[in-house]
Short mmCIF file of C-alpha atoms in Angstrom, two decimals:
data_model
loop_
_atom_site.label_atom_id
_atom_site.label_comp_id
_atom_site.label_asym_id
_atom_site.label_seq_id
_atom_site.Cartn_x
_atom_site.Cartn_y
_atom_site.Cartn_z
CA ILE A 31 -0.01 -0.01 0.01
CA TRP A 32 2.80 2.38 0.94
CA ASN A 33 4.63 2.06 -2.40
CA GLU A 34 1.40 2.14 -4.43
CA ALA A 35 0.26 5.35 -2.71
CA LYS A 36 3.71 6.88 -3.17
CA ILE A 37 3.67 6.17 -6.90
CA LYS A 38 0.03 7.08 -7.43
CA PHE A 39 0.20 10.44 -5.62
CA ASN A 40 3.87 11.25 -6.31
CA PHE A 41 4.65 12.15 -2.72
CA VAL A 42 7.80 13.99 -1.74
CA ASP A 43 9.70 13.51 1.52
CA GLU A 44 7.42 15.57 3.79
CA HIS A 45 4.35 13.94 2.36
CA ASP A 46 5.93 10.51 2.75
CA GLU A 47 6.34 11.00 6.47
CA VAL A 48 2.77 12.20 6.94
CA LEU A 49 1.39 9.37 4.80
CA HIS A 50 3.51 6.87 6.72
CA ALA A 51 2.20 8.23 10.05
CA ILE A 52 -1.40 7.94 8.85
CA LEU A 53 -0.93 4.41 7.47
CA SER A 54 0.83 3.18 10.62
CA HIS A 55 -1.23 4.86 13.34
CA HIS A 56 -2.81 1.56 14.51
CA GLY A 57 0.70 0.26 15.26
CA ARG A 58 0.57 -3.37 14.16
CA ARG A 59 -0.84 -5.35 11.29
CA GLU A 60 -2.93 -7.30 13.78
CA TYR A 61 -4.65 -4.03 14.71
CA GLY A 62 -5.34 -3.09 11.10
CA SER A 63 -2.24 -1.11 10.22
CA PRO A 64 -0.74 -1.85 6.77
CA VAL A 65 2.72 -0.81 8.06
CA SER A 66 4.35 -0.47 11.48
CA PRO A 67 5.44 2.98 12.73
CA SER A 68 9.11 3.58 11.87
CA THR A 69 9.53 7.33 12.45
CA ARG A 70 9.22 9.48 15.55
CA ILE A 71 6.15 11.25 14.22
CA ALA A 72 4.49 7.95 13.32
CA TRP A 73 5.17 6.55 16.81
CA LEU A 74 3.86 9.74 18.43
CA LEU A 75 0.65 9.58 16.39
CA HIS A 76 0.29 5.86 17.26
CA LEU A 77 0.74 6.55 20.98
CA CYS A 78 -1.74 9.45 20.93
CA ASP A 79 -4.28 7.30 19.10
CA SER A 80 -3.75 4.54 21.62
CA ILE A 81 -4.18 6.89 24.60
CA SER A 82 -7.30 8.36 23.04
CA ALA A 83 -8.80 4.86 22.65
CA ARG A 84 -8.01 4.00 26.27
CA MET A 85 -9.60 7.26 27.51
CA PHE A 86 -12.72 6.42 25.49
CA ASP A 87 -12.80 3.00 27.20
CA CYS A 88 -12.52 4.72 30.60
CA ASN A 89 -15.44 7.00 29.76
CA ILE A 90 -17.61 4.02 28.83
CA PHE A 91 -16.91 2.35 32.18
CA GLN A 92 -17.34 5.59 34.11
CA TYR A 93 -20.81 6.31 32.76
CA ASP A 94 -22.24 2.80 32.51
CA ASP A 95 -22.82 1.15 35.90
CA ASN A 96 -23.69 -2.17 34.28
CA LEU A 97 -20.20 -2.70 32.87
CA LYS A 98 -17.64 -4.51 35.03
CA LEU A 99 -13.87 -4.36 34.70
#
């Protein structure tokens, strides 16, 4: 996917890093990411996305008394 998008949209270096961060923000292939994060910006985006998901999970448990941890 990475190489196909690079060729199709003719990305330059800055665009490559942004595209890589977007494509790798889930972190692992098992989690739906076509590539793993390999730059600092990609890892930062992945960690922020992960924290955001955990905070959403906390909100669900906080407001729903029927859910158990």
